[in-house]
Coordinates of C-alpha atoms in Angstrom, one line a residue:
M333 CA -12.4 -15.7 -28.1
I334 CA -8.6 -15.8 -27.5
G335 CA -8.8 -12.4 -25.9
R336 CA -11.3 -13.6 -23.3
L337 CA -9.5 -16.8 -22.5
L338 CA -6.0 -15.4 -22.6
P339 CA -6.2 -11.6 -22.2
G340 CA -2.4 -11.4 -22.0
L341 CA -2.2 -12.2 -25.8
A342 CA -4.5 -9.3 -26.9
W343 CA -1.3 -7.4 -27.9
V344 CA -0.1 -10.0 -30.5
R345 CA -2.1 -8.5 -33.4
R346 CA -0.8 -5.0 -33.0
Y347 CA 2.8 -5.9 -32.1
D348 CA 5.5 -4.1 -34.1
R349 CA 9.2 -3.2 -34.1
T350 CA 8.7 -0.2 -31.8
A351 CA 7.0 -2.3 -29.2
L352 CA 9.7 -5.0 -29.5
Q353 CA 12.5 -2.4 -28.9
G354 CA 10.7 -1.0 -25.8
D355 CA 10.0 -4.5 -24.4
A356 CA 13.6 -5.6 -24.9
L357 CA 15.1 -2.5 -23.2
A358 CA 12.7 -2.8 -20.3
A359 CA 13.5 -6.5 -19.9
V360 CA 17.2 -5.9 -19.7
I361 CA 16.8 -3.2 -17.1
V362 CA 14.3 -5.1 -15.0
T363 CA 16.4 -8.3 -15.2
I364 CA 19.4 -6.4 -13.9
M365 CA 17.3 -5.0 -11.1
L366 CA 15.5 -8.2 -10.3
I367 CA 18.5 -10.6 -9.9
P368 CA 19.9 -9.2 -6.6
Q369 CA 16.4 -8.2 -5.4
S370 CA 14.8 -11.6 -5.9
M371 CA 17.6 -13.3 -4.1
A372 CA 17.4 -10.8 -1.3
Y373 CA 13.6 -11.3 -0.9
A374 CA 14.1 -15.1 -0.8
L375 CA 16.4 -14.7 2.1
L376 CA 13.9 -12.4 3.8
A377 CA 11.3 -15.2 3.4
G378 CA 13.7 -17.6 5.0
L379 CA 14.4 -19.5 1.8
P380 CA 17.6 -20.1 -0.2
P381 CA 18.6 -17.4 -2.7
E382 CA 17.9 -19.5 -5.8
V383 CA 14.2 -19.7 -4.8
G384 CA 14.0 -16.0 -5.5
L385 CA 15.3 -16.6 -9.0
Y386 CA 12.8 -19.5 -9.5
A387 CA 9.9 -17.3 -8.4
S388 CA 10.9 -14.8 -11.0
M389 CA 10.6 -17.1 -14.0
A390 CA 7.5 -19.3 -14.5
P391 CA 5.2 -16.7 -12.7
L392 CA 6.2 -14.1 -15.2
L393 CA 5.2 -16.4 -18.1
A394 CA 1.9 -17.4 -16.5
Y395 CA 1.0 -13.8 -15.8
A396 CA 1.8 -12.8 -19.3
L397 CA -0.9 -15.2 -20.5
F398 CA -3.7 -14.4 -18.1
G399 CA -3.0 -10.9 -16.7
S400 CA -4.6 -7.8 -18.2
S401 CA -1.7 -5.3 -17.5
S402 CA 0.9 -4.6 -20.1
T403 CA 3.5 -3.4 -17.7
L404 CA 3.0 -5.1 -14.3
A405 CA 6.1 -6.9 -13.3
V406 CA 5.3 -10.0 -11.2
G407 CA 7.7 -11.6 -8.8
P408 CA 8.9 -11.7 -5.1
V409 CA 8.1 -8.6 -3.1
A410 CA 9.2 -7.5 0.4
V411 CA 5.8 -7.6 2.1
V412 CA 4.7 -10.9 0.8
S413 CA 8.2 -12.4 1.6
L414 CA 7.7 -11.2 5.2
M415 CA 4.2 -12.7 5.3
T416 CA 5.6 -15.9 3.9
A417 CA 8.3 -16.1 6.6
A418 CA 5.7 -15.4 9.3
A419 CA 3.2 -18.1 8.0
V420 CA 5.7 -20.8 7.3
G421 CA 8.0 -20.1 10.3
D422 CA 5.2 -21.3 12.6
L423 CA 5.1 -24.7 11.0
A424 CA 8.7 -25.6 10.2
A425 CA 12.3 -24.6 11.0
V426 CA 14.1 -22.4 8.5
G427 CA 16.4 -24.3 6.2
T428 CA 14.6 -27.6 6.5
P429 CA 12.9 -29.4 3.6
E430 CA 9.6 -29.0 5.5
Y431 CA 10.0 -25.2 5.5
R432 CA 10.6 -25.1 1.7
G433 CA 7.7 -27.5 1.1
A434 CA 5.4 -25.3 3.1
A435 CA 6.4 -22.3 1.1
L436 CA 5.6 -24.1 -2.1
A437 CA 2.2 -25.2 -0.7
L438 CA 1.5 -21.6 0.4
A439 CA 2.1 -20.4 -3.2
L440 CA -0.1 -23.1 -4.7
I441 CA -2.9 -22.4 -2.2
S442 CA -2.7 -18.7 -2.8
G443 CA -2.8 -19.2 -6.5
L444 CA -5.9 -21.5 -6.3
F445 CA -7.7 -19.1 -4.1
L446 CA -7.0 -16.2 -6.5
V447 CA -8.2 -18.3 -9.4
I448 CA -11.4 -19.1 -7.6
L449 CA -12.0 -15.5 -6.9
G450 CA -11.4 -14.6 -10.5
V451 CA -13.7 -17.3 -11.9
A452 CA -16.4 -16.2 -9.5
R453 CA -15.7 -12.6 -10.5
L454 CA -15.2 -11.5 -6.9
G455 CA -12.5 -8.9 -7.4
F456 CA -14.6 -6.4 -5.6
L457 CA -13.9 -8.2 -2.3
A458 CA -10.5 -6.6 -2.2
S459 CA -12.2 -3.3 -1.3
L460 CA -12.6 -4.7 2.2
L461 CA -9.0 -3.4 2.6
S462 CA -9.3 0.3 2.9
H463 CA -6.4 2.5 1.7
P464 CA -5.5 3.7 5.2
V465 CA -5.3 0.1 6.4
I466 CA -3.1 -0.9 3.4
S467 CA -0.9 2.2 3.8
G468 CA -0.5 1.5 7.5
F469 CA 0.2 -2.2 6.9
I470 CA 2.9 -1.4 4.3
T471 CA 4.5 1.3 6.4
A472 CA 4.7 -1.0 9.5
S473 CA 5.9 -3.9 7.4
G474 CA 8.6 -1.8 5.9
L475 CA 9.8 -0.8 9.4
L476 CA 9.6 -4.5 10.5
I477 CA 11.5 -5.7 7.4
A478 CA 14.2 -3.1 7.8
A479 CA 14.7 -4.0 11.5
S480 CA 14.9 -7.7 10.6
Q481 CA 17.7 -7.1 8.2
L482 CA 19.9 -5.2 10.7
K483 CA 21.3 -8.6 11.9
H484 CA 22.8 -9.2 8.4
I485 CA 24.2 -5.7 8.2
L486 CA 25.7 -6.0 11.7
G487 CA 26.9 -9.6 11.3
I488 CA 25.2 -10.9 14.4
E489 CA 22.5 -13.5 15.2
A490 CA 19.1 -12.1 16.1
G491 CA 15.5 -13.0 15.6
G492 CA 11.9 -12.2 16.5
H493 CA 8.5 -11.6 14.9
T494 CA 7.8 -8.2 16.4
L495 CA 9.7 -4.9 16.4
L496 CA 10.3 -5.1 20.2
E497 CA 11.5 -8.7 19.9
L498 CA 13.9 -7.8 17.1
L499 CA 15.3 -4.7 18.9
Q500 CA 15.8 -6.7 22.2
S501 CA 17.5 -9.5 20.3
L502 CA 19.8 -7.0 18.4
G503 CA 20.6 -5.2 21.7
A504 CA 21.6 -8.4 23.4
Q505 CA 24.1 -9.2 20.6
I506 CA 25.4 -5.7 20.0
D507 CA 28.8 -6.6 21.5
A508 CA 29.3 -9.3 18.8
V509 CA 29.1 -6.9 15.8
N510 CA 31.4 -8.0 13.0
G511 CA 33.4 -5.0 11.8
P512 CA 34.0 -6.1 8.2
T513 CA 30.3 -7.1 7.8
L514 CA 29.2 -3.7 9.2
A515 CA 31.5 -1.9 6.8
I516 CA 30.1 -3.7 3.8
G517 CA 26.5 -3.5 5.0
A518 CA 26.6 0.2 6.0
G519 CA 28.6 1.1 2.9
A520 CA 26.2 -0.7 0.5
T521 CA 23.2 0.9 2.2
L522 CA 24.6 4.4 2.0
F523 CA 25.7 3.8 -1.6
L524 CA 22.2 2.5 -2.6
F525 CA 20.5 5.5 -0.9
W526 CA 22.8 7.8 -2.8
V527 CA 22.2 6.0 -6.1
R528 CA 18.4 6.2 -5.6
G529 CA 18.4 10.0 -4.9
S530 CA 21.4 11.6 -6.5
L531 CA 23.0 9.5 -9.2
K532 CA 20.6 10.3 -12.0
P533 CA 20.8 14.1 -11.6
L534 CA 24.6 13.8 -11.5
L535 CA 24.7 11.8 -14.7
V536 CA 22.3 14.2 -16.4
R537 CA 24.5 17.1 -15.5
A538 CA 27.5 15.2 -16.8
G539 CA 25.8 15.2 -20.2
L540 CA 24.0 11.8 -20.4
G541 CA 20.4 11.7 -21.6
P542 CA 17.7 11.4 -18.9
R543 CA 16.7 7.9 -20.1
L544 CA 20.2 6.5 -20.1
A545 CA 21.0 8.2 -16.7
D546 CA 17.9 6.6 -15.2
S547 CA 18.8 3.2 -16.5
L548 CA 22.3 3.4 -15.0
A549 CA 20.8 4.5 -11.7
K550 CA 18.5 1.5 -11.7
A551 CA 21.6 -0.7 -12.0
G552 CA 23.0 0.6 -8.7
P553 CA 22.2 -2.7 -6.8
V554 CA 24.1 -4.7 -9.4
A555 CA 27.1 -2.4 -8.9
A556 CA 26.9 -2.9 -5.2
V557 CA 26.8 -6.7 -5.7
I558 CA 29.8 -6.7 -8.0
V559 CA 31.9 -4.5 -5.8
T560 CA 31.2 -6.3 -2.6
I561 CA 31.8 -9.7 -4.2
L562 CA 35.2 -8.5 -5.4
L563 CA 36.0 -7.1 -1.9
V564 CA 35.1 -10.4 -0.2
D565 CA 37.2 -12.4 -2.7
Q566 CA 40.3 -10.1 -2.8
L567 CA 40.4 -9.5 0.9
A568 CA 39.4 -13.0 2.0
L569 CA 36.7 -11.4 4.2
Q570 CA 34.9 -14.7 4.6
A571 CA 37.7 -15.8 6.9
H572 CA 37.0 -12.7 9.0
G573 CA 33.4 -13.6 9.7
V574 CA 31.6 -12.0 6.7
A575 CA 28.6 -14.2 5.9
V576 CA 28.1 -15.0 2.2
V577 CA 25.4 -16.5 0.1
G578 CA 27.4 -19.6 -0.6
A579 CA 26.8 -22.2 -3.4
I580 CA 23.7 -21.6 -5.5
P581 CA 22.6 -24.5 -7.6
Q582 CA 22.9 -24.0 -11.4
G583 CA 19.9 -24.8 -13.6
L584 CA 16.3 -24.1 -14.3
P585 CA 13.6 -24.5 -11.6
P586 CA 12.5 -28.1 -10.8
L587 CA 9.0 -29.2 -11.8
A588 CA 7.4 -30.8 -8.8
L589 CA 4.1 -30.6 -6.8
P590 CA 4.4 -29.2 -3.3
P591 CA 3.3 -31.3 -0.3
L592 CA -0.4 -32.2 -0.6
D593 CA -0.9 -32.9 3.2
P594 CA -4.5 -31.7 4.1
E595 CA -3.5 -30.7 7.6
L596 CA -0.7 -28.5 6.2
W597 CA -3.0 -26.9 3.8
R598 CA -5.6 -26.3 6.5
Q599 CA -2.9 -24.5 8.6
L600 CA -1.7 -22.4 5.7
L601 CA -5.1 -21.4 4.4
P602 CA -5.6 -18.3 6.6
A603 CA -2.2 -17.0 5.7
A604 CA -2.7 -17.8 2.0
V605 CA -6.0 -15.8 2.0
L606 CA -4.3 -12.8 3.5
I607 CA -1.3 -13.0 1.2
S608 CA -3.6 -13.3 -1.8
V609 CA -5.8 -10.3 -0.8
V610 CA -2.9 -8.0 0.1
G611 CA -0.9 -9.0 -3.0
F612 CA -4.0 -8.5 -5.2
V613 CA -4.7 -5.0 -3.8
E614 CA -1.1 -3.9 -4.2
S615 CA -0.9 -5.3 -7.7
V616 CA -4.2 -3.8 -8.9
S617 CA -3.4 -0.4 -7.5
V618 CA 0.0 -0.3 -9.3
A619 CA -1.5 -1.7 -12.5
Q620 CA -4.3 0.8 -12.6
T621 CA -2.0 3.7 -11.9
L622 CA 0.3 2.7 -14.8
A623 CA -2.5 1.9 -17.2
A624 CA -4.1 5.3 -16.6
K625 CA -1.0 7.0 -17.9
R626 CA -1.5 5.3 -21.3
R627 CA -5.3 5.4 -21.2
E628 CA -5.5 1.6 -20.9
R629 CA -7.8 -0.4 -18.8
I630 CA -7.2 -3.1 -16.2
Q631 CA -9.8 -5.8 -15.6
P632 CA -9.6 -6.7 -11.8
N633 CA -11.1 -10.2 -12.4
N634 CA -8.5 -11.0 -15.1
E635 CA -5.9 -9.7 -12.6
L636 CA -7.1 -12.3 -10.2
L637 CA -6.7 -15.0 -12.8
G638 CA -3.2 -13.7 -13.8
L639 CA -1.9 -13.5 -10.3
G640 CA -3.5 -16.9 -9.5
A641 CA -1.8 -18.5 -12.4
A642 CA 1.5 -16.8 -11.4
N643 CA 1.3 -18.3 -7.9
I644 CA 0.3 -21.7 -9.1
A645 CA 3.3 -21.6 -11.4
A646 CA 5.5 -20.6 -8.5
G647 CA 4.1 -23.4 -6.4
V648 CA 5.1 -26.1 -9.0
T649 CA 8.5 -24.7 -10.0
G650 CA 10.3 -24.3 -6.7
G651 CA 9.2 -20.7 -5.9
Y652 CA 7.0 -19.1 -3.2
P653 CA 4.1 -16.6 -3.2
V654 CA 4.5 -13.7 -5.7
T655 CA 2.6 -10.6 -6.7
G656 CA 3.1 -7.4 -8.7
G657 CA 5.9 -5.3 -7.4
F658 CA 5.6 -1.5 -7.2
A659 CA 9.2 -0.6 -7.9
R660 CA 10.0 -3.0 -10.7
S661 CA 6.6 -2.3 -12.4
V662 CA 7.4 1.4 -12.4
V663 CA 10.9 0.7 -13.8
N664 CA 9.3 -1.6 -16.4
F665 CA 6.9 1.1 -17.4
D666 CA 9.5 3.9 -17.5
A667 CA 12.0 1.8 -19.5
G668 CA 9.4 1.5 -22.3
A669 CA 7.7 -1.8 -21.8
R670 CA 4.7 -2.0 -24.1
T671 CA 3.3 -5.5 -23.7
P672 CA 3.6 -8.6 -21.4
L673 CA 6.4 -9.8 -23.7
A674 CA 8.7 -7.7 -21.6
G675 CA 7.9 -10.0 -18.7
V676 CA 8.6 -13.0 -20.8
M677 CA 12.0 -11.6 -21.8
T678 CA 12.7 -10.8 -18.2
A679 CA 12.0 -14.4 -17.3
A680 CA 14.3 -15.6 -20.0
G681 CA 17.1 -13.3 -18.6
I682 CA 16.6 -14.7 -15.1
G683 CA 16.6 -18.2 -16.6
L684 CA 20.0 -17.6 -18.2
T685 CA 21.3 -16.2 -14.9
A686 CA 20.1 -19.4 -13.1
L687 CA 21.7 -21.6 -15.8
L688 CA 25.0 -19.9 -16.3
L689 CA 25.9 -17.2 -13.7
T690 CA 25.0 -18.5 -10.2
P691 CA 28.6 -19.6 -9.4
L692 CA 29.5 -15.9 -9.6
F693 CA 27.3 -15.2 -6.5
H694 CA 29.0 -17.6 -4.2
Q695 CA 30.9 -14.9 -2.3
L696 CA 28.1 -12.4 -2.4
P697 CA 27.8 -10.9 1.2
K698 CA 24.4 -11.4 2.8
A699 CA 24.9 -7.8 4.1
T700 CA 24.7 -6.5 0.6
L701 CA 21.4 -8.3 0.0
A702 CA 20.2 -6.9 3.3
A703 CA 21.1 -3.4 2.3
T704 CA 19.2 -3.9 -1.0
I705 CA 16.1 -4.9 1.1
V706 CA 16.5 -2.0 3.6
V707 CA 16.7 0.6 0.8
A708 CA 13.8 -0.9 -1.1
V709 CA 11.4 -1.1 1.9
L710 CA 12.2 2.2 3.5
S711 CA 10.9 3.9 0.3
L712 CA 7.5 2.4 1.1
V713 CA 7.4 3.8 4.6
D714 CA 5.1 6.8 4.7
L715 CA 4.8 8.1 8.3
G716 CA 3.5 11.4 6.9
A717 CA 0.3 9.6 6.0
L718 CA -0.6 9.4 9.7
K719 CA -0.7 13.2 10.0
R720 CA -2.6 13.6 6.7
T721 CA -5.2 11.0 7.7
W722 CA -5.6 12.4 11.2
V723 CA -6.4 15.8 9.7
Y724 CA -8.9 14.4 7.2
S725 CA -10.6 11.5 9.1
K726 CA -10.1 10.5 12.8
A727 CA -11.8 7.2 12.1
D728 CA -9.5 6.3 9.2
F729 CA -6.6 7.4 11.4
A730 CA -7.6 5.0 14.1
A731 CA -7.7 2.1 11.6
M732 CA -4.3 3.1 10.2
A733 CA -2.7 3.6 13.6
A734 CA -4.1 0.3 14.9
T735 CA -2.8 -1.6 11.9
I736 CA 0.7 -0.1 12.4
A737 CA 0.7 -0.8 16.1
V738 CA -0.5 -4.4 15.8
V739 CA 1.9 -5.2 12.9
L740 CA 4.9 -3.9 14.9
G741 CA 3.7 -5.3 18.2
A742 CA 2.1 -8.7 17.3
G743 CA 3.1 -9.5 13.7
V744 CA 2.0 -9.0 10.1
E745 CA -1.0 -11.4 10.1
A746 CA -2.5 -10.0 13.3
G747 CA -2.0 -6.5 12.0
I748 CA -3.8 -6.9 8.7
V749 CA -6.7 -8.8 10.4
T750 CA -7.0 -6.0 13.0
G751 CA -7.0 -3.3 10.3
V752 CA -9.7 -5.0 8.3
A753 CA -11.8 -5.7 11.3
L754 CA -11.5 -2.2 12.6
S755 CA -12.3 -0.7 9.1
L756 CA -15.5 -2.8 9.0
V757 CA -16.5 -1.8 12.5
L758 CA -15.9 1.9 11.7
F759 CA -17.9 1.5 8.5
L760 CA -20.8 0.0 10.3
V761 CA -20.7 2.7 13.0
R762 CA -20.7 5.4 10.3
A763 CA -23.4 3.7 8.3
S764 CA -25.6 3.2 11.4
R765 CA -25.6 7.0 12.0
P766 CA -26.1 8.4 8.5
H767 CA -25.9 12.1 7.9
M768 CA -29.4 13.6 8.0
A769 CA -30.3 17.2 7.7
V770 CA -33.4 19.4 8.1
V771 CA -33.6 21.3 4.8
G772 CA -35.3 24.4 3.7
Q773 CA -36.0 26.2 0.4
V774 CA -33.3 28.6 -0.9
P775 CA -35.2 31.8 -1.7
G776 CA -35.7 32.4 -5.4
T777 CA -34.9 28.8 -6.3
H778 CA -36.4 25.4 -6.2
H779 CA -33.4 24.0 -4.3
F780 CA -33.3 22.8 -0.7
R781 CA -30.3 23.0 1.5
N782 CA -29.3 22.3 5.2
V783 CA -30.9 24.9 7.5
K784 CA -27.6 24.9 9.6
R785 CA -25.5 25.9 6.6
H786 CA -27.7 28.2 4.5
A787 CA -30.2 31.0 4.8
V788 CA -33.4 29.1 3.8
V789 CA -37.2 29.2 4.2
T790 CA -39.0 26.5 6.1
S791 CA -42.7 25.8 6.7
P792 CA -43.9 25.6 10.4
Q793 CA -46.2 22.7 9.6
I794 CA -43.7 20.6 7.6
L795 CA -40.6 18.8 8.8
S796 CA -38.5 18.6 5.6
L797 CA -35.6 16.1 5.8
R798 CA -32.8 14.7 3.7
V799 CA -31.0 11.5 4.5
D800 CA -27.6 10.9 2.8
E801 CA -27.4 7.1 2.9
S802 CA -29.1 4.0 1.7
L803 CA -31.5 2.5 4.3
Y804 CA -30.7 -0.9 5.6
F805 CA -30.6 -3.0 8.8
A806 CA -27.7 -1.1 10.4
N807 CA -29.4 2.3 10.4
A808 CA -33.1 1.6 10.0
R809 CA -34.1 1.6 13.7
W810 CA -31.9 4.7 14.4
L811 CA -33.6 6.6 11.5
E812 CA -37.1 5.5 12.7
D813 CA -36.6 6.7 16.2
R814 CA -34.8 9.9 15.2
L815 CA -37.5 10.9 12.7
Y816 CA -40.3 10.2 15.2
D817 CA -38.7 12.1 18.0
M818 CA -38.2 15.2 15.8
A819 CA -41.8 15.0 14.5
V820 CA -43.6 14.7 17.9
A821 CA -41.4 17.4 19.4
D822 CA -43.4 20.1 17.6
P823 CA -47.2 20.1 18.2
A824 CA -47.8 22.3 15.1
L825 CA -46.2 19.8 12.8
R826 CA -48.6 18.1 10.3
H827 CA -46.3 16.6 7.7
V828 CA -42.9 14.8 7.5
V829 CA -41.3 14.8 4.0
L830 CA -38.3 12.6 3.6
S831 CA -36.1 13.3 0.6
C832 CA -34.7 10.0 -0.8
A833 CA -32.4 11.5 -3.5
A834 CA -29.4 9.9 -1.9
V835 CA -31.1 6.6 -1.1
N836 CA -30.0 3.9 -3.5
D837 CA -31.5 0.9 -1.6
I838 CA -34.0 0.1 1.1
D839 CA -33.6 -3.4 2.5
A840 CA -36.3 -5.5 4.2
S841 CA -35.3 -4.2 7.7
A842 CA -35.5 -0.6 6.6
L843 CA -38.8 -1.2 4.9
E844 CA -40.2 -2.6 8.2
S845 CA -38.9 0.5 10.0
L846 CA -40.6 2.8 7.5
E847 CA -43.8 0.9 7.9
M848 CA -43.6 1.3 11.7
L849 CA -42.7 5.0 11.4
N850 CA -45.7 5.5 9.1
E851 CA -48.0 4.0 11.8
R852 CA -46.4 5.9 14.7
L853 CA -46.7 9.2 12.8
E854 CA -50.3 8.5 11.9
A855 CA -51.1 7.9 15.5
A856 CA -49.5 11.3 16.3
G857 CA -51.6 13.0 13.7
V858 CA -48.7 13.5 11.3
R859 CA -48.7 12.4 7.6
F860 CA -45.6 10.8 6.2
H861 CA -44.4 11.6 2.6
L862 CA -41.5 10.6 0.4
S863 CA -39.8 12.6 -2.4
E864 CA -37.3 12.0 -5.2
V865 CA -37.4 8.2 -4.8
K866 CA -35.2 6.6 -7.4
G867 CA -36.7 4.1 -9.9
P868 CA -35.1 0.9 -8.6
V869 CA -36.1 1.8 -5.1
M870 CA -39.6 2.6 -6.2
D871 CA -39.8 -0.7 -8.0
R872 CA -39.0 -2.6 -4.8
L873 CA -41.5 -0.5 -2.8
K874 CA -44.2 -1.4 -5.3
R875 CA -43.6 -5.1 -4.6
S876 CA -44.7 -4.5 -1.0
D877 CA -47.9 -3.0 0.5
F878 CA -46.0 0.0 2.0
L879 CA -47.3 2.5 -0.6
A880 CA -50.9 1.4 -0.1
K881 CA -50.6 2.1 3.7
L882 CA -48.6 5.3 3.3
T883 CA -50.5 8.1 4.9
G884 CA -49.0 10.7 2.6
Q885 CA -47.7 10.7 -1.0
V886 CA -44.6 10.0 -3.1
F887 CA -43.6 13.2 -4.9
L888 CA -41.4 13.4 -8.0
S889 CA -39.4 16.3 -6.5
H890 CA -39.0 17.8 -3.1
Y891 CA -40.2 21.1 -4.4
D892 CA -43.4 19.4 -5.6
A893 CA -44.0 18.1 -2.1
L894 CA -43.6 21.4 -0.4
A895 CA -45.7 23.2 -3.0
A896 CA -48.5 20.7 -2.5
L897 CA -48.4 20.7 1.3
D898 CA -47.8 24.4 2.0
P899 CA -48.3 26.3 -1.3
E900 CA -48.3 29.7 0.3
T901 CA -44.9 29.4 2.0
T902 CA -43.4 27.7 -1.1
Q903 CA -44.6 30.4 -3.5
K904 CA -43.3 33.2 -1.3
A905 CA -39.9 31.5 -1.1
S906 CA -39.9 31.0 -4.8
A907 CA -40.6 34.6 -5.4
G908 CA -38.0 35.9 -2.9
S909 CA -34.6 37.2 -3.9
R910 CA -31.9 34.6 -4.2
P911 CA -29.1 35.0 -1.7
E912 CA -25.5 35.2 -2.7
R913 CA -23.9 31.8 -3.5
S914 CA -22.7 30.2 -0.3
A915 CA -19.3 28.5 -0.1
A916 CA -20.7 26.1 2.4
T917 CA -21.0 22.4 1.5
L918 CA -24.3 20.9 0.6

């Protein structure tokens, strides 16, 4: 019972010392990684740095209770932070109480929407976002986020919601670049790139164990934070124009409801839905990948509840929308996390930081946080996916390229909507023109293959076809016309046999088209037959009068159909020598 209500507690009965050690080590490493990262992402969302810390506490506790992954690390992430800034920035000015209130409301709305999806068991709806669209969206968002952080690294004022606007704004202010800020920002960026790619191998060669070396490498952002804080303090760089984080309130997150203004909620709802779906897809993909390595299972509907609870918790504790982060989840997994208790311990570590250590970040340069974001998001950029997708599928490439172009040219919300819409359109186009092949018998076998790909035997009086798609309203009329045109084109034809081996469903529109096709073929003196109809499909056909009006028969197998309608040709083909196996596809 408890396992169903609170799946995150399923680990309690099997918890032991080994799991505790793994969880504790993972919590320490993720906490060190998350402190600068969460503050940086809050600034990306247009919020004070402490909001990032708040969004890394209560959401972790809520997910630990309701989520199904043992290693997913929930908190602020770059893409959701960018989407938050885009959604809230249209309603209020950055730095105002209204802006912060709208961010809280956005988190609460997102959480409620995810919970509703989870209760209704609608996790499958996330499949509307195809992988090329998600890949294109993340790639474009990474480029947009990196461009948006250049102003902090250069020490200038710039803004814009699109890549062109950002670049034009940066170009207009390029003469005002602050030298000390650029030195800190560029130095921190280069250092973090070096840490990410080269520090671990260097430490291993120096004699450290791989696990310790990896842990030290993950602490690179903390080293950058400490060094740059000391530089600003010792060299009085704030007086030379270096922007710093400033005072960060000490204490745990406040408990308060966000604004409950109906008009505000109505305006935020579309963005909340997009943030929820994008965050859910990203989280589930990461959680499933990590779970597979330990032969564990993820329940998508429980993930909806877990992420929904996390966002509701963020909305009432001073945070903003959160989701499962790829980088920190992988770190959590690699560091040895065994259960959601690792997330609880991480929340405790962030809580202690908010209570005791925030004064230490007063002189933290914003350029350092910007460098942290740039290095994190550029690792998500995968321009090579464009080439791979182009080679494999031009239609998927179109969806990916359109998503990238619109995100960069019009903004994140327009980009993801465009990608989803284009994916659905391309799906309908493909489904409305299903693959259909004329098939013949492979000599010496009872198998039937495409006449264009294999050396097969066909009967002059039988049109033998295979359709590789379920039949429904989008393709029914096309299939009806195509079959009829092929049948009447040959005066010697007496039978049409449609193999339904790949047909999993026939909806009412398709049934009507089959009935019309049956009548049209009968008028042309051609009988219409079906073969290999699946049980559920046959059950539905029996509930109509189609079978009673069918001019032909329904055969158990395609071979049975050809053997009954043209036994001489079928027997000769069966007795013939079997050709060498073809490497062609079916």
